[in-house]
PDB file of C-alpha atoms in Angstrom:
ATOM      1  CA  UNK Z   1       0.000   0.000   0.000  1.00 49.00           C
ATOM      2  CA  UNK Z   2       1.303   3.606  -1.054  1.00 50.00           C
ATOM      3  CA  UNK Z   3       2.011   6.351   1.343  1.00 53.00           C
ATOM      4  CA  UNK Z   4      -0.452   8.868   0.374  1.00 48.00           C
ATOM      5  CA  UNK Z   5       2.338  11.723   1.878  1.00 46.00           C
ATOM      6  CA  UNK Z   6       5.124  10.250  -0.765  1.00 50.00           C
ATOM      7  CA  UNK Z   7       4.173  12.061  -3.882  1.00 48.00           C
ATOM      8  CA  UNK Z   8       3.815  15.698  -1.422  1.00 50.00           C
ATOM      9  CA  UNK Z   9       7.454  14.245  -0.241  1.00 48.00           C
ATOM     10  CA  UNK Z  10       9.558  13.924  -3.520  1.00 51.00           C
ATOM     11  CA  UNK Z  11       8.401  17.394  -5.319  1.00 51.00           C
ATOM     12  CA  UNK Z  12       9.985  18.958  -2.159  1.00 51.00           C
ATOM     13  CA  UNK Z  13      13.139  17.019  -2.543  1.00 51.00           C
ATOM     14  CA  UNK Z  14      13.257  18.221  -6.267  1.00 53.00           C
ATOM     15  CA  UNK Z  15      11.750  22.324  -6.093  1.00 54.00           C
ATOM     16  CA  UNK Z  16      14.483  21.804  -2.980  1.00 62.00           C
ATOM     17  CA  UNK Z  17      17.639  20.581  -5.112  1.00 78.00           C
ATOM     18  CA  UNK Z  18      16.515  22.901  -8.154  1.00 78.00           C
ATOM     19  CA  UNK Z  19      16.669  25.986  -5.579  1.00 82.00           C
ATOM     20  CA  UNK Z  20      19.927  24.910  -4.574  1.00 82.00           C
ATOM     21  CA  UNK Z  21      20.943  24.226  -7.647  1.00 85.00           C
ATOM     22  CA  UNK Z  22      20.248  27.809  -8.600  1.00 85.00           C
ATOM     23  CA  UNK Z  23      21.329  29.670  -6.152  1.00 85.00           C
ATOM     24  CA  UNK Z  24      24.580  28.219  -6.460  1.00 87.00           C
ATOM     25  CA  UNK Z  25      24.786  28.990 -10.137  1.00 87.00           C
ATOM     26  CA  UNK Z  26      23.809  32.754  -8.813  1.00 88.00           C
ATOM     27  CA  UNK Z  27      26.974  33.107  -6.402  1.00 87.00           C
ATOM     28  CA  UNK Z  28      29.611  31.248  -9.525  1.00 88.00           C
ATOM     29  CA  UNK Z  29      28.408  34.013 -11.186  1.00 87.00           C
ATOM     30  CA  UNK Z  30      28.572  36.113  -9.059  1.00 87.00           C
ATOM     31  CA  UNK Z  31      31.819  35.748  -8.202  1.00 86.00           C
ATOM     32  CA  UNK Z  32      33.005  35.973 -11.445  1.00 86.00           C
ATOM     33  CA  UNK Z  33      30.576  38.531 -13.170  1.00 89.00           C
ATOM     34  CA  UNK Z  34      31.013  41.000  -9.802  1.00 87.00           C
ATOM     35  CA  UNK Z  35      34.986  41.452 -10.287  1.00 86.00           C
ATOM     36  CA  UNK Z  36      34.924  42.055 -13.996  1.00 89.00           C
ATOM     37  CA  UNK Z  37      32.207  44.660 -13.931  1.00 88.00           C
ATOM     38  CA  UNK Z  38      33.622  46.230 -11.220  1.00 87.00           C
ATOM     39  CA  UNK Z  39      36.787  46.699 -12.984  1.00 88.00           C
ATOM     40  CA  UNK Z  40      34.726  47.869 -16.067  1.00 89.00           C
ATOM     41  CA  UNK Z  41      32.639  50.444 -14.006  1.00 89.00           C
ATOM     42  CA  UNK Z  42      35.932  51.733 -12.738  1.00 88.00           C
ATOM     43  CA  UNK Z  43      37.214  52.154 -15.569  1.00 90.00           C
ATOM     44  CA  UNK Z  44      34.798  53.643 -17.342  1.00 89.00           C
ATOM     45  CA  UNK Z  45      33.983  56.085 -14.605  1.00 89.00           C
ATOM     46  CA  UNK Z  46      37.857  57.238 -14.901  1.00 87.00           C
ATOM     47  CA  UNK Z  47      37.444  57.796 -18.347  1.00 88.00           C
ATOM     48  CA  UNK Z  48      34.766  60.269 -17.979  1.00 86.00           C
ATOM     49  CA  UNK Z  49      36.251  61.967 -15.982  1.00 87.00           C
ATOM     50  CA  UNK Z  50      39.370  62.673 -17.277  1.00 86.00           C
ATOM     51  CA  UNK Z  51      37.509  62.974 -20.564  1.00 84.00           C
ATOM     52  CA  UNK Z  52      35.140  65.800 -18.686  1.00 83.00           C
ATOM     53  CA  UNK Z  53      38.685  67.509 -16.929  1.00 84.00           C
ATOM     54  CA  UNK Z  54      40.563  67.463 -20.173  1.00 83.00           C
ATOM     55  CA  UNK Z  55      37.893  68.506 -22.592  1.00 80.00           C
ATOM     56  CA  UNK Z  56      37.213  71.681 -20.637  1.00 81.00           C
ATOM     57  CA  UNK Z  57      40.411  72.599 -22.001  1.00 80.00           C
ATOM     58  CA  UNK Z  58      40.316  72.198 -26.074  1.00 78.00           C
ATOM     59  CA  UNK Z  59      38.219  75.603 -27.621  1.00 78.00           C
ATOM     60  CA  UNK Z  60      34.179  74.370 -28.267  1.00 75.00           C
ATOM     61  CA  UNK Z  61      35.399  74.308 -32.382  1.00 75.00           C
ATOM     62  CA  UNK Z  62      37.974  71.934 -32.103  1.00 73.00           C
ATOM     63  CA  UNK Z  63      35.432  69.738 -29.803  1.00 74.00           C
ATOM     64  CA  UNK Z  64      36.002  66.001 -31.652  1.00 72.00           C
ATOM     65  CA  UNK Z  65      31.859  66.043 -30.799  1.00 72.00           C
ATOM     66  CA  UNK Z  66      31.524  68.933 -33.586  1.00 71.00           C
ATOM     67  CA  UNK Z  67      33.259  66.423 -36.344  1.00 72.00           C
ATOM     68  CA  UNK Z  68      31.663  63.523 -35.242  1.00 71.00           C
ATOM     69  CA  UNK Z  69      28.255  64.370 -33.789  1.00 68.00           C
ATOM     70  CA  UNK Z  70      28.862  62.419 -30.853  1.00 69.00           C
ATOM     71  CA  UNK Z  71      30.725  62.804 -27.496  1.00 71.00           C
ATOM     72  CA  UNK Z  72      33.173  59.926 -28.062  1.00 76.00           C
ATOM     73  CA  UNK Z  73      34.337  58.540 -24.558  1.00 79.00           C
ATOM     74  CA  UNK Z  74      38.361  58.325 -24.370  1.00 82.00           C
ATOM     75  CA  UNK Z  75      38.983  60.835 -26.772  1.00 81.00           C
ATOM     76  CA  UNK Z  76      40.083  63.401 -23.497  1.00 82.00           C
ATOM     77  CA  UNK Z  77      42.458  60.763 -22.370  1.00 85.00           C
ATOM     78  CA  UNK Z  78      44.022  60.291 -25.653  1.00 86.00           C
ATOM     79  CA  UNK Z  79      44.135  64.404 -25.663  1.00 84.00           C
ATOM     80  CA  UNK Z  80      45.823  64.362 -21.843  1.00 86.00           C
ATOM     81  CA  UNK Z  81      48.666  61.675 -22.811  1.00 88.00           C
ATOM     82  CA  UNK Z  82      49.639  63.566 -25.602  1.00 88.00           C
ATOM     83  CA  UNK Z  83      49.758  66.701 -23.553  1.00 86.00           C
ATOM     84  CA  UNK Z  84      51.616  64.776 -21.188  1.00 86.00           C
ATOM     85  CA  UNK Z  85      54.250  63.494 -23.479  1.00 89.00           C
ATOM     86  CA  UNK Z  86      54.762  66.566 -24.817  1.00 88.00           C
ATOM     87  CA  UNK Z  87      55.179  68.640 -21.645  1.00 85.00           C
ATOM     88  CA  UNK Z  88      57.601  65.940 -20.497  1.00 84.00           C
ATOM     89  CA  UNK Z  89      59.438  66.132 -23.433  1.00 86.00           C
ATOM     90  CA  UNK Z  90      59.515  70.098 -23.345  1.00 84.00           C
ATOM     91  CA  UNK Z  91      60.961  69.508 -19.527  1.00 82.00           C
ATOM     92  CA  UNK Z  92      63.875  67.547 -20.430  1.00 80.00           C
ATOM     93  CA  UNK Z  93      65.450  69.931 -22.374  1.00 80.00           C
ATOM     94  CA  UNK Z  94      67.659  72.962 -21.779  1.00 79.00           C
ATOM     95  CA  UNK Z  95      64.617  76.109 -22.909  1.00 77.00           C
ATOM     96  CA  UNK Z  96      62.085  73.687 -20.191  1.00 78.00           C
ATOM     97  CA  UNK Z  97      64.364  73.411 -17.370  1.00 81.00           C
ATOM     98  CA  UNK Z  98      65.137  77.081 -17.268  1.00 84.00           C
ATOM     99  CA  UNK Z  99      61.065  77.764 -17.879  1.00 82.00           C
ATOM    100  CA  UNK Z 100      60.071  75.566 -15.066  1.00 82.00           C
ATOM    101  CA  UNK Z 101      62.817  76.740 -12.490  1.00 84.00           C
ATOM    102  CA  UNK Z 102      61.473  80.116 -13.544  1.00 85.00           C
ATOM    103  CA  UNK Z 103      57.636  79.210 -13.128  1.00 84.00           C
ATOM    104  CA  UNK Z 104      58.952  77.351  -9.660  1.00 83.00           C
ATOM    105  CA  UNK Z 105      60.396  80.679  -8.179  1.00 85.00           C
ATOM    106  CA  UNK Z 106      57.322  82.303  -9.181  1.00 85.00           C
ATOM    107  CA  UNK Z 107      55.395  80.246  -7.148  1.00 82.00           C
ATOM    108  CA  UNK Z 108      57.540  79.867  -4.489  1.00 83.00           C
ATOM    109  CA  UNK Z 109      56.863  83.826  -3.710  1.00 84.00           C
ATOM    110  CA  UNK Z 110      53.028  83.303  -3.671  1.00 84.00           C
ATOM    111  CA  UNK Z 111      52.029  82.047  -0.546  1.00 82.00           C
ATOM    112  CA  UNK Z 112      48.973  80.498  -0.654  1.00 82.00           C
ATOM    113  CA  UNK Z 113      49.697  79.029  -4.218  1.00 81.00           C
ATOM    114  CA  UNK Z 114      53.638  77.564  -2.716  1.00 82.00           C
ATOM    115  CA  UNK Z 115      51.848  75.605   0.101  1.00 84.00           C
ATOM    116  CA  UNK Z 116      49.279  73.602  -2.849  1.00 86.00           C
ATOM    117  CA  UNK Z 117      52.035  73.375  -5.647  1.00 84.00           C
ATOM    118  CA  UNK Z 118      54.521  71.922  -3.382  1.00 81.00           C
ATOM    119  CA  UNK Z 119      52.400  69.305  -1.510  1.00 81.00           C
ATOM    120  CA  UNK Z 120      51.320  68.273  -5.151  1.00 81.00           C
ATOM    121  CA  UNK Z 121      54.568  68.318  -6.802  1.00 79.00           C
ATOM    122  CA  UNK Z 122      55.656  66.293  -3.502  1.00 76.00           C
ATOM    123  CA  UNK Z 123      52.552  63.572  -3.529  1.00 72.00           C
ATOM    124  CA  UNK Z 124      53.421  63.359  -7.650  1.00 73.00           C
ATOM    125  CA  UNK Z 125      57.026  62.316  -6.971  1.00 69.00           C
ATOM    126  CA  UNK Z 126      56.439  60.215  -4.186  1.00 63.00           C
ATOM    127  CA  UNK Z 127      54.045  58.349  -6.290  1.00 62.00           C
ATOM    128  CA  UNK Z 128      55.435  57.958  -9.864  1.00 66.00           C
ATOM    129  CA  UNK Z 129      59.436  58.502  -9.092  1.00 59.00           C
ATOM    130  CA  UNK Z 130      61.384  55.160 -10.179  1.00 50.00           C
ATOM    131  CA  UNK Z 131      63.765  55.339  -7.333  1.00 49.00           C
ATOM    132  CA  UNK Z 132      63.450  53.359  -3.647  1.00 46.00           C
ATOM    133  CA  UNK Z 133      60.101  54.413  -3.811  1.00 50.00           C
ATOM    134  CA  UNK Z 134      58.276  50.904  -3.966  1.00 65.00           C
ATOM    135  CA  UNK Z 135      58.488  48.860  -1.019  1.00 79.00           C
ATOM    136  CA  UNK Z 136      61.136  46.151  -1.816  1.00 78.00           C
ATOM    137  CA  UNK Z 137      59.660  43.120   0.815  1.00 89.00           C
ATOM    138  CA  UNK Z 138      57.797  41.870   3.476  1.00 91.00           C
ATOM    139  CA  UNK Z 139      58.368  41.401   6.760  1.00 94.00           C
ATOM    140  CA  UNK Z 140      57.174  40.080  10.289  1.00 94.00           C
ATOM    141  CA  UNK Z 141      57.942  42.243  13.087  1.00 93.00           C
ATOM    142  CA  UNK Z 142      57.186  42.108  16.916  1.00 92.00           C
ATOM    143  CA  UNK Z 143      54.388  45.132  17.199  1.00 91.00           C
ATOM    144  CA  UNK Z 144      52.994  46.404  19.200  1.00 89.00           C
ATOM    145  CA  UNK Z 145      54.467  44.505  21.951  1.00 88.00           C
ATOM    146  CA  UNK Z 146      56.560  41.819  22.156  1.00 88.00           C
ATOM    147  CA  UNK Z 147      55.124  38.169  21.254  1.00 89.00           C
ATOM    148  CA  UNK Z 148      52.160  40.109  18.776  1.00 93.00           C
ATOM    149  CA  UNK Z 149      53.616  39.611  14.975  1.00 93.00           C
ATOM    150  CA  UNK Z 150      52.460  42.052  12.371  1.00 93.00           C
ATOM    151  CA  UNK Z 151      53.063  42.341   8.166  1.00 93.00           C
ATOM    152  CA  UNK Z 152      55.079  45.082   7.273  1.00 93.00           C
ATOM    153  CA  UNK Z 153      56.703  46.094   4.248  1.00 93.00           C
ATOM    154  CA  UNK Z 154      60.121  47.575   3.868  1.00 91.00           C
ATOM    155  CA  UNK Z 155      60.984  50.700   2.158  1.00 84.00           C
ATOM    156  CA  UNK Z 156      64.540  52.235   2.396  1.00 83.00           C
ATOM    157  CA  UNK Z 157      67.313  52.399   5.295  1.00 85.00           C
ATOM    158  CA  UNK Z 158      66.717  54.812   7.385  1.00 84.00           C
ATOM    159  CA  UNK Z 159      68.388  58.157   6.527  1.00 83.00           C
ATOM    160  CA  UNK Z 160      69.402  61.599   7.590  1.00 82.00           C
ATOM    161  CA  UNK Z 161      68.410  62.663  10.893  1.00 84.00           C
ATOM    162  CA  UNK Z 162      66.631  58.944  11.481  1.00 84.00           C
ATOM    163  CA  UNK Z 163      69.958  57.387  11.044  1.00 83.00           C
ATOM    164  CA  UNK Z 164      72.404  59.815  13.148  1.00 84.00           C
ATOM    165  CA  UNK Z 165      70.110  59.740  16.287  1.00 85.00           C
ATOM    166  CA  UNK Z 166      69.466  56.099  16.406  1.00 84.00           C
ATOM    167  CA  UNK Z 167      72.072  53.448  17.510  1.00 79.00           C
ATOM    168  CA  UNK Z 168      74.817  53.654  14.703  1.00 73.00           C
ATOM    169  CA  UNK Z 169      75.492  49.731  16.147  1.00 77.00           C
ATOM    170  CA  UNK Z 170      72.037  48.909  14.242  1.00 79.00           C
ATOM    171  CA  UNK Z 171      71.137  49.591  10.711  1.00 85.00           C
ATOM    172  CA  UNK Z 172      67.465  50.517  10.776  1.00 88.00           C
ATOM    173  CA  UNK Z 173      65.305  50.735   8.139  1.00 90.00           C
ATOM    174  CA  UNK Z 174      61.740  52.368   7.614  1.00 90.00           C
ATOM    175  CA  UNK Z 175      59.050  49.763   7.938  1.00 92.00           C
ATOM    176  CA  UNK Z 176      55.611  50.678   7.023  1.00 92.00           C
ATOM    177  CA  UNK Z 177      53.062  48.663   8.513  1.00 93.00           C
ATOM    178  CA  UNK Z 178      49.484  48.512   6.845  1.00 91.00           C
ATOM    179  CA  UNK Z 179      45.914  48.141   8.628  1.00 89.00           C
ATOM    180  CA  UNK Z 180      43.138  45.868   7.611  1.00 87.00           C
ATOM    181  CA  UNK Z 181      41.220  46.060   5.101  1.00 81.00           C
ATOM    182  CA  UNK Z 182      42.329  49.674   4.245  1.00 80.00           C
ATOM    183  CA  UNK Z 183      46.240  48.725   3.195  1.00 79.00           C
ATOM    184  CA  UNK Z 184      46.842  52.457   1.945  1.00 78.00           C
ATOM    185  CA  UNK Z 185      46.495  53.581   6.135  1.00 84.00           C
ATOM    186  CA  UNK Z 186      48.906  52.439   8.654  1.00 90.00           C
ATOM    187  CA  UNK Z 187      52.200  53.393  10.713  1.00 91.00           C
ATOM    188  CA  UNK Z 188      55.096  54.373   9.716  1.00 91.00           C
ATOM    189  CA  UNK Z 189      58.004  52.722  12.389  1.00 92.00           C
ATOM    190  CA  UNK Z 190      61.941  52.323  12.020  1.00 92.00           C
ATOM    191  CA  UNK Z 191      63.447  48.780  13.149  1.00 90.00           C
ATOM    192  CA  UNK Z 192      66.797  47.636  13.281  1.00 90.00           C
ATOM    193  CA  UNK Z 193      67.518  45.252  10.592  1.00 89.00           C
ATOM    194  CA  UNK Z 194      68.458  42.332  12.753  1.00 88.00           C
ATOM    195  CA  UNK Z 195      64.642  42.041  14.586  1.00 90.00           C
ATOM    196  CA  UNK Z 196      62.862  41.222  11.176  1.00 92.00           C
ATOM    197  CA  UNK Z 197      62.265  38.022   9.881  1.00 93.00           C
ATOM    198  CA  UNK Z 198      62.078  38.390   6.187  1.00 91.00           C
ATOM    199  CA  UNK Z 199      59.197  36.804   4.578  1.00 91.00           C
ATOM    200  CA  UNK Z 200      59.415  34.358   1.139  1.00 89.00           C
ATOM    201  CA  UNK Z 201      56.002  35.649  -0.051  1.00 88.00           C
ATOM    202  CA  UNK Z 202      55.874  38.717  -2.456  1.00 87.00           C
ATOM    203  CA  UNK Z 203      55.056  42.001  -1.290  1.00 87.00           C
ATOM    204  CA  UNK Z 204      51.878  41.651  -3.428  1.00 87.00           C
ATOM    205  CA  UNK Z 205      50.504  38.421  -1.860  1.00 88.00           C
ATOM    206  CA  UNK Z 206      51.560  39.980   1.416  1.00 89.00           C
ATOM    207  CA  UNK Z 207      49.235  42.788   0.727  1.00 87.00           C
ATOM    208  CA  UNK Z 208      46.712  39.922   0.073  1.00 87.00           C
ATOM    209  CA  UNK Z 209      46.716  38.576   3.314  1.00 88.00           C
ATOM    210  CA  UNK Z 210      46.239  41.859   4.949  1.00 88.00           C
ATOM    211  CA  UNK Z 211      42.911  43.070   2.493  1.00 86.00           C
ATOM    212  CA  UNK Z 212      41.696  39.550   3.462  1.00 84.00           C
ATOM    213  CA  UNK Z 213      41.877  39.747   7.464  1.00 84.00           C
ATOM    214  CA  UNK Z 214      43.607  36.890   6.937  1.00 83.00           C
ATOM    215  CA  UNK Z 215      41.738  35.018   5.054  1.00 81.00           C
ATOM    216  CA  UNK Z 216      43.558  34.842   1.913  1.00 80.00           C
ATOM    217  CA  UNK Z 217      46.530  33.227   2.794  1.00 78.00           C
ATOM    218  CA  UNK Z 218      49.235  33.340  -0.557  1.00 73.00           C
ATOM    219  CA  UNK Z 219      52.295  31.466   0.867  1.00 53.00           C
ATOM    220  CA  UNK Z 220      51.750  27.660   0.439  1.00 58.00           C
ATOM    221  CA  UNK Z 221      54.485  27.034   3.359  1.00 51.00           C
ATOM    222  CA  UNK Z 222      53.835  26.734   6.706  1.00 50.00           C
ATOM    223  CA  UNK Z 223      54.854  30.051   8.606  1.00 47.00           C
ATOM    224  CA  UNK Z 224      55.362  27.922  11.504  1.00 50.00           C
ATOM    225  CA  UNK Z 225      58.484  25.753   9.756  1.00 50.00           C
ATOM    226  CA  UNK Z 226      61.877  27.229   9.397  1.00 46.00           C
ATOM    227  CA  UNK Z 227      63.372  27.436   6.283  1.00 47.00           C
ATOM    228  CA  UNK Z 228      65.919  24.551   5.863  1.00 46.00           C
ATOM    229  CA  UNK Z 229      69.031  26.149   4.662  1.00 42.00           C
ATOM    230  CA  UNK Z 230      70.857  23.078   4.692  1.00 38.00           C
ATOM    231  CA  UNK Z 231      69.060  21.826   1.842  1.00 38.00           C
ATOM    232  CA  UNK Z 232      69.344  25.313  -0.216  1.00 40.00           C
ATOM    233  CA  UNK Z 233      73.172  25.153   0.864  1.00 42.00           C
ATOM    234  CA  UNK Z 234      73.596  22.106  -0.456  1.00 43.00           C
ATOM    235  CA  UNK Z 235      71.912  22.735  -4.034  1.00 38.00           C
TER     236      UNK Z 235
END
């Protein structure tokens, strides 16, 4: 004899496996749908707006939306690279660097103009300058107290001032040690050399780990085991 509560039993068992079923399909998607239009909407976004920021620039007749009846998007960029290029160029030679030390004194007598130009002209070559700028590895170090072990990435030996009033026994370098999830905040402290342990993993995958909380962990290696240099002597 049938169970009259067996045909109310195995629709459940299927609408249930079909709504799994799609809500998985929703977050594979999702995972890879959300990253590329992200990226997309980013980019797109920073288009227009250097687009809108250069264009204001360029006289209304020589607008590329007179010629071609539409407001092309990129066209502004390709207008600010050139101008780019060409300014640089104009700067490396003799007639620039004698216009732009020129235009630099002039600002340096305005006051209110000095203060913007040269925390600009400061942020600029901190940023884009090709030399010990970039952080060149990561690091474990005891902070803030001893037996608590943070990421942090080294930048440059310590210099100047830093490096005359610290113990000349040590060499200390500037560590700069990010917060979670935010990795552009964090504290800027000067070690000696000798207390950091010098991690394998790439400054990239290090800055992983710290957007993650921890939860994206890069290195395949256990932290815990020591390297075994008697093996890499060997080799």
């Amino acid at each position: 004899m049938s169970n009259p509560f067996d045909e109310d039993i195995h629709p459940k068992h299927r609408r249930s496996g079909f709504l799994g079923w799609l809500r998985s399909s929703f977050l594979t998607g999702l995972v890879v749908v959300a990253p590329i239009g992200l990226t997309a909407y980013v980019i797109w976004t920073v288009i227009g707006w250097v687009d809108g920021w250069a264009l204001t620039f360029v006289p209304q007749k020589f607008q590329p939306e007179q010629y071609i009846g539409i407001n092309l998007r990129g066209v502004g960029v390709i207008i600010f690279l050139l101008f780019t290029i060409f300014v640089g160029w104009i700067a490396k030679g003799l007639v620039g660097r004698s216009l732009l030390r020129f235009a630099e004194g002039l600002v340096d007598r305005t006051p209110v103009v000095r203060s913007i130009y040269n925390g600009a002209k400061q942020i600029a070559e901190t940023v884009f300058a090709q030399t010990e700028t970039s952080f060149d590895e990561a690091c474990l170090i005891e902070y803030p107290r001893k037996g608590v072990w943070a990421i942090g990435f080294v930048s440059t030996n310590a210099k100047g001032e830093i490096a005359s009033r610290t113990p000349q026994e040590h060499e200390m370098v500037s560590v700069f040690v990010p917060t979670t999830p935010n990795p552009t905040s964090g504290f800027l402290l000067f070690f000696p050399r000798s207390e950091l342990i010098t991690l394998d993993m790439t400054v990239e995958d290090a800055a992983k780990l710290v957007i993650s909380a921890g939860l994206v962990y890069p290195n395949p290696k256990n932290p815990s085991e020591p390297k075994n240099t008697a093996l890499t002597e060997n080799v």
